[in-house]
Amino acid sequence: MRVGFGYDVHPIIQGRKLILGGEIIPYQKGLDGHSDADVLIHSLIDALLGAAGEGDIGQHFPDNDEQYRDISSLKLLERTYEILKRKKLTVNNIDVSLVLEEPRIAPFIMKMKNNITKILKISFERVNIKATTNERMGFVGRREGAVSYCVASLNEYTD
């Protein structure tokens, strides 16, 4: 078994859609970034790449490469899944902690899990997503940004 840890952070700004776990979340602001800035999927990709010994999201999908401008992070997750397949690795489980003050994320968690399980071809119970606030402390508490942490475990397989 292999274990990886992922972390990502993006500022919250006006004029962007809020996309988390591949879902558009109704809110007056969104996350800023080169791609769609899906902080949840970015932390997941980093955890998967880390467990696979494949570096990080910036090495595979650099933010100075125009082909990734405004790209759906679900597409990046699909490409990450291809890396895992080439290395004969399968996802055992994923645990994500999303930290932002608002909006409430609970109503969207099932759809986020569905997006992830479809791409990674794993069962629903292998993905856990939690959302919490930062209790009004720091940049997250001031609603200036969002953070996501992820732990993922992979298993090696043979044909």
XYZ file of N, CA and C in Angstrom:
477
model
N 0.845 -1.180 0.000
C 0.000 0.000 0.000
C 0.889 1.241 0.000
N 0.400 2.295 -0.634
C 1.090 3.584 -0.687
C 0.125 4.655 -0.197
N 0.655 5.672 0.483
C -0.163 6.752 1.015
C 0.399 8.086 0.548
N -0.486 8.999 0.155
C -0.081 10.340 -0.258
C -0.926 11.396 0.416
N -0.338 12.562 0.576
C -1.019 13.701 1.201
C -1.063 14.849 0.200
N -2.218 15.513 0.110
C -2.365 16.655 -0.780
C -2.906 17.864 -0.046
N -2.470 19.022 -0.488
C -2.905 20.300 0.084
C -3.035 21.282 -1.062
N -4.080 22.097 -1.023
C -4.197 23.184 -1.995
C -4.972 24.331 -1.375
N -4.730 25.514 -1.900
C -5.364 26.740 -1.426
C -5.568 27.666 -2.617
N -6.691 28.360 -2.646
C -6.967 29.357 -3.684
C -7.697 30.537 -3.062
N -7.406 31.751 -3.551
C -8.143 32.918 -3.062
C -9.563 32.962 -3.622
N -10.461 33.548 -2.849
C -11.850 33.758 -3.277
C -11.960 35.156 -3.875
N -12.560 35.247 -5.072
C -12.691 36.535 -5.767
C -14.083 36.654 -6.396
N -14.411 37.873 -6.791
C -15.622 38.143 -7.573
C -15.354 37.742 -9.023
N -16.405 37.421 -9.745
C -16.294 37.205 -11.180
C -15.901 35.805 -11.606
N -15.872 34.862 -10.685
C -15.575 33.472 -11.033
C -16.659 32.565 -10.448
N -16.874 31.428 -11.103
C -17.776 30.416 -10.554
C -17.041 29.668 -9.452
N -17.801 29.228 -8.455
C -17.251 28.397 -7.392
C -17.437 26.941 -7.801
N -16.327 26.272 -8.059
C -16.343 24.874 -8.476
C -15.570 24.072 -7.444
N -16.246 23.098 -6.857
C -15.645 22.234 -5.839
C -16.051 20.791 -6.116
N -15.067 19.917 -6.192
C -15.367 18.520 -6.474
C -16.028 18.324 -7.823
N -15.772 19.246 -8.745
C -16.356 19.172 -10.081
C -17.773 19.697 -10.171
N -18.306 20.226 -9.073
C -19.673 20.756 -9.041
C -19.654 22.277 -8.987
N -20.532 22.911 -9.750
C -20.707 24.359 -9.648
C -21.605 24.614 -8.441
N -21.070 25.360 -7.483
C -21.785 25.643 -6.239
C -22.366 27.052 -6.347
N -23.677 27.220 -6.190
C -24.268 28.561 -6.264
C -23.694 29.463 -5.162
N -23.016 30.527 -5.577
C -22.396 31.471 -4.644
C -22.007 32.705 -5.436
N -21.908 33.846 -4.775
C -21.631 35.096 -5.473
C -20.165 35.279 -5.842
N -19.289 34.403 -5.353
C -17.860 34.482 -5.643
C -17.351 33.104 -6.024
N -16.100 33.067 -6.498
C -15.479 31.795 -6.853
C -14.010 31.808 -6.489
N -13.320 30.747 -6.846
C -11.905 30.626 -6.538
C -11.070 31.046 -7.741
N -9.991 31.747 -7.461
C -9.104 32.257 -8.498
C -7.985 31.268 -8.763
N -7.692 31.047 -10.022
C -6.597 30.164 -10.400
C -6.491 30.051 -11.901
N -5.427 29.409 -12.361
C -5.178 29.255 -13.793
C -6.216 28.326 -14.433
N -6.520 27.224 -13.743
C -7.544 26.300 -14.232
C -8.888 26.756 -13.668
N -9.782 25.827 -13.400
C -11.054 26.199 -12.772
C -10.910 26.419 -11.268
N -9.682 26.203 -10.743
C -9.333 26.464 -9.329
C -10.119 25.604 -8.353
N -10.423 24.387 -8.757
C -11.154 23.456 -7.892
C -10.190 22.930 -6.828
N -10.153 23.614 -5.705
C -9.207 23.332 -4.634
C -9.335 21.894 -4.120
N -10.532 21.362 -4.092
C -10.752 19.998 -3.618
C -10.093 18.987 -4.556
N -10.350 19.104 -5.834
C -9.766 18.165 -6.804
C -8.253 18.338 -6.864
N -7.764 19.567 -6.725
C -6.312 19.784 -6.752
C -5.619 19.079 -5.591
N -6.198 19.146 -4.395
C -5.584 18.448 -3.262
C -5.651 16.936 -3.471
N -6.723 16.450 -4.065
C -6.857 15.033 -4.375
C -5.784 14.590 -5.375
N -5.599 15.368 -6.427
C -4.578 15.035 -7.429
C -3.197 14.986 -6.776
N -2.887 15.963 -5.935
C -1.593 15.951 -5.253
C -1.429 14.726 -4.361
N -2.475 14.327 -3.662
C -2.398 13.133 -2.812
C -2.159 11.884 -3.652
N -2.876 11.770 -4.775
C -2.706 10.605 -5.649
C -1.309 10.565 -6.261
N -0.848 11.712 -6.752
C 0.491 11.765 -7.343
C 1.561 11.472 -6.293
N 1.364 11.991 -5.087
C 2.321 11.731 -4.015
C 2.392 10.253 -3.670
N 1.252 9.615 -3.557
C 1.228 8.186 -3.243
C 1.881 7.365 -4.357
N 1.757 7.841 -5.583
C 2.333 7.139 -6.732
C 3.819 7.458 -6.925
N 4.349 8.410 -6.152
C 5.744 8.822 -6.334
C 5.952 9.598 -7.621
N 4.931 10.359 -8.001
C 4.942 11.071 -9.282
C 4.958 12.591 -9.141
N 5.554 13.103 -8.072
C 5.669 14.551 -7.937
C 4.373 15.200 -7.518
N 4.060 16.343 -8.154
C 2.873 17.094 -7.770
C 2.136 17.642 -8.978
N 1.021 18.269 -8.706
C 0.144 18.784 -9.771
C 0.853 19.810 -10.653
N 1.701 20.632 -10.051
C 2.418 21.649 -10.815
C 3.403 21.078 -11.821
N 3.967 19.934 -11.523
C 4.886 19.281 -12.461
C 4.141 18.731 -13.666
N 2.964 18.187 -13.451
C 2.207 17.560 -14.533
C 1.324 18.541 -15.290
N 0.806 19.546 -14.583
C -0.141 20.497 -15.182
C 0.252 21.917 -14.779
N 1.379 22.430 -15.283
C 1.896 23.725 -14.815
C 0.960 24.900 -15.117
N 0.924 25.846 -14.170
C 0.021 26.995 -14.321
C 0.540 28.043 -15.307
N 1.690 27.806 -15.920
C 2.164 28.718 -16.974
C 1.962 28.106 -18.364
N 1.230 27.006 -18.432
C 0.929 26.340 -19.690
C -0.507 26.677 -20.081
N -0.654 27.342 -21.224
C -1.972 27.822 -21.658
C -2.975 26.701 -21.925
N -2.505 25.485 -22.176
C -3.468 24.399 -22.416
C -4.299 24.088 -21.174
N -3.825 24.547 -20.009
C -4.552 24.294 -18.770
C -5.364 25.486 -18.284
N -5.355 26.593 -19.023
C -6.138 27.753 -18.618
C -7.626 27.396 -18.634
N -8.285 27.610 -17.489
C -9.723 27.379 -17.314
C -10.159 25.925 -17.538
N -9.211 24.996 -17.582
C -9.563 23.583 -17.789
C -10.313 23.064 -16.563
N -11.224 22.153 -16.798
C -11.914 21.490 -15.692
C -10.908 20.620 -14.945
N -10.869 20.754 -13.656
C -9.971 19.929 -12.848
C -10.348 18.460 -12.928
N -11.577 18.154 -13.291
C -11.952 16.753 -13.500
C -11.168 16.162 -14.674
N -10.858 16.971 -15.678
C -10.018 16.506 -16.792
C -8.612 16.194 -16.295
N -8.108 17.033 -15.380
C -6.787 16.783 -14.800
C -6.812 15.508 -13.960
N -7.921 15.261 -13.271
C -8.058 14.033 -12.498
C -8.080 12.819 -13.420
N -8.731 12.935 -14.571
C -8.731 11.840 -15.549
C -7.301 11.530 -15.999
N -6.528 12.565 -16.251
C -5.135 12.363 -16.677
C -4.299 11.765 -15.548
N -4.604 12.142 -14.327
C -3.914 11.567 -13.167
C -4.255 10.092 -13.048
N -5.500 9.746 -13.280
C -5.923 8.350 -13.248
C -5.139 7.534 -14.280
N -4.884 8.099 -15.440
C -4.099 7.410 -16.472
C -2.671 7.143 -15.989
N -2.101 8.074 -15.251
C -0.760 7.875 -14.674
C -0.794 6.691 -13.707
N -1.819 6.635 -12.856
C -1.954 5.530 -11.912
C -2.082 4.201 -12.639
N -2.891 4.162 -13.684
C -3.081 2.919 -14.443
C -1.767 2.447 -15.048
N -0.995 3.384 -15.614
C 0.298 3.014 -16.216
C 1.243 2.411 -15.179
N 1.133 2.869 -13.950
C 1.993 2.372 -12.873
C 1.377 1.169 -12.147
N 0.247 0.681 -12.659
C -0.470 -0.459 -12.066
C -0.833 -0.187 -10.613
N -1.431 0.992 -10.397
C -1.898 1.400 -9.073
C -3.398 1.630 -9.118
N -4.071 1.230 -8.071
C -5.500 1.453 -7.950
C -5.776 2.188 -6.638
N -6.822 2.975 -6.609
C -7.149 3.768 -5.431
C -7.838 2.881 -4.401
N -7.299 2.880 -3.193
C -7.926 2.162 -2.088
C -8.963 3.064 -1.423
N -8.523 4.244 -0.965
C -9.493 5.182 -0.398
C -8.955 6.609 -0.429
N -9.898 7.536 -0.267
C -9.624 8.977 -0.309
C -10.370 9.615 0.850
N -9.699 10.540 1.529
C -10.346 11.313 2.592
C -9.967 12.776 2.396
N -10.966 13.614 2.172
C -10.768 15.037 1.898
C -11.385 15.876 3.011
N -10.656 16.920 3.408
C -11.198 17.941 4.318
C -11.140 19.279 3.609
N -12.302 19.853 3.365
C -12.435 21.144 2.703
C -12.715 22.192 3.768
N -11.969 23.302 3.722
C -12.111 24.339 4.752
C -12.470 25.661 4.075
N -13.691 26.147 4.352
C -14.137 27.454 3.887
C -15.316 27.889 4.747
N -15.491 29.177 4.873
C -16.542 29.696 5.751
C -17.933 29.562 5.145
N -18.034 29.821 3.872
C -19.321 29.737 3.180
C -19.063 29.533 1.715
N -20.026 29.009 0.991
C -21.355 28.560 1.382
C -21.309 27.166 2.019
N -22.478 26.699 2.449
C -22.582 25.343 2.993
C -22.342 24.339 1.863
N -21.524 23.371 2.130
C -21.122 22.402 1.118
C -21.882 21.076 1.237
N -22.404 20.782 2.399
C -23.052 19.485 2.653
C -24.043 19.064 1.555
N -24.883 19.972 1.024
C -25.845 19.533 0.012
C -25.212 19.043 -1.298
N -23.913 19.289 -1.495
C -23.255 18.951 -2.763
C -22.278 17.786 -2.645
N -22.060 17.297 -1.445
C -21.033 16.276 -1.227
C -21.321 14.995 -2.009
N -22.542 14.551 -2.058
C -22.853 13.313 -2.794
C -22.525 13.456 -4.279
N -22.831 14.602 -4.866
C -22.506 14.826 -6.279
C -20.992 14.874 -6.487
N -20.267 15.495 -5.563
C -18.804 15.544 -5.650
C -18.229 14.129 -5.606
N -18.719 13.322 -4.665
C -18.252 11.947 -4.547
C -18.545 11.168 -5.828
N -19.703 11.394 -6.391
C -20.071 10.723 -7.635
C -19.104 11.082 -8.763
N -18.751 12.372 -8.870
C -17.807 12.809 -9.903
C -16.462 12.095 -9.758
N -15.993 11.994 -8.536
C -14.694 11.389 -8.259
C -14.724 9.882 -8.505
N -15.770 9.212 -8.020
C -15.824 7.754 -8.165
C -15.945 7.329 -9.628
N -16.641 8.110 -10.429
C -16.762 7.796 -11.863
C -15.396 7.809 -12.533
N -14.614 8.841 -12.254
C -13.311 8.996 -12.911
C -12.313 7.957 -12.418
N -12.280 7.731 -11.106
C -11.284 6.825 -10.532
C -11.735 5.369 -10.523
N -12.981 5.130 -10.960
C -13.528 3.776 -11.066
C -13.415 3.019 -9.742
N -13.905 3.670 -8.693
C -13.928 3.061 -7.363
C -15.328 3.187 -6.783
N -15.586 2.418 -5.754
C -16.911 2.445 -5.142
C -17.078 3.687 -4.262
N -18.314 4.047 -4.085
C -18.719 5.252 -3.373
C -18.149 5.326 -1.957
N -18.135 4.191 -1.252
C -17.685 4.205 0.139
C -16.177 4.380 0.273
N -15.459 4.385 -0.811
C -14.003 4.599 -0.771
C -13.629 6.079 -0.801
N -14.627 6.944 -0.951
C -14.387 8.388 -0.995
C -15.123 9.046 0.160
N -14.406 9.824 0.941
C -15.001 10.582 2.033
C -14.655 12.057 1.849
N -15.663 12.898 1.927
C -15.470 14.350 1.820
C -16.124 15.002 3.023
N -15.340 15.827 3.703
C -15.841 16.574 4.861
C -15.637 18.059 4.572
N -16.514 18.879 5.092
C -16.362 20.332 4.971
C -16.495 20.948 6.358
N -15.661 21.933 6.616
C -15.698 22.634 7.896
C -15.341 24.095 7.673
N -15.526 24.882 8.701
C -15.115 26.287 8.655
C -13.792 26.433 9.392
N -13.243 27.624 9.361
C -12.032 27.936 10.117
C -12.378 28.787 11.342
N -13.668 28.711 11.748
C -14.156 29.432 12.940
C -13.828 30.924 12.886
N -13.947 31.493 11.678
C -13.745 32.928 11.428
C -12.311 33.393 11.704
N -11.352 32.468 11.731
C -9.951 32.835 11.975
C -9.150 32.789 10.680
N -8.166 33.678 10.562
C -7.248 33.673 9.429
C -7.895 34.066 8.118
N -7.132 33.854 7.020
C -7.632 34.252 5.697
C -8.878 33.467 5.302
N -8.989 32.210 5.725
C -10.202 31.443 5.433
C -11.367 32.022 6.223
N -11.135 32.338 7.481
C -12.179 32.902 8.334
C -12.674 34.253 7.857
N -11.777 35.011 7.202
C -12.166 36.320 6.632
C -12.785 36.168 5.240
N -12.991 34.929 4.799
C -13.589 34.621 3.490
C -12.721 35.097 2.335
N -11.412 35.027 2.521
C -10.465 35.425 1.477
C -9.973 34.240 0.654
N -10.206 33.026 1.136
C -9.719 31.850 0.427
C -10.328 30.576 0.954
N -10.006 29.498 0.274
C -10.448 28.157 0.664
C -9.245 27.222 0.635
N -9.270 26.219 1.499
C -8.187 25.251 1.633
C -8.775 23.847 1.528
N -7.999 22.936 0.979
C -8.402 21.533 0.966
C -7.197 20.661 1.291
N -7.439 19.666 2.146
C -6.441 18.665 2.512
C -6.970 17.305 2.060
N -6.069 16.444 1.623
C -6.511 15.126 1.184
C -5.454 14.085 1.506
N -5.918 12.924 1.950
C -5.075 11.747 2.108
C -5.652 10.681 1.186
N -4.765 10.023 0.443
C -5.198 8.953 -0.448
C -4.280 7.750 -0.280
N -4.865 6.573 -0.337
C -4.050 5.366 -0.331
C -4.271 4.601 -1.632
N -3.177 4.045 -2.120
C -3.192 3.283 -3.365
C -2.691 1.879 -3.100
N -3.127 0.962 -3.927
C -2.629 -0.415 -3.902
C -2.001 -0.744 -5.239
N -0.938 -1.533 -5.206
C -0.332 -2.032 -6.433
C -1.083 -3.286 -6.847
N -1.174 -3.525 -8.140
C -1.802 -4.746 -8.616
C -0.966 -5.337 -9.743
N -1.173 -6.599 -9.986
C -0.508 -7.266 -11.100
C -1.570 -7.822 -12.022
N -1.228 -7.922 -13.284
C -2.197 -8.448 -14.264
C -2.400 -9.923 -14.110
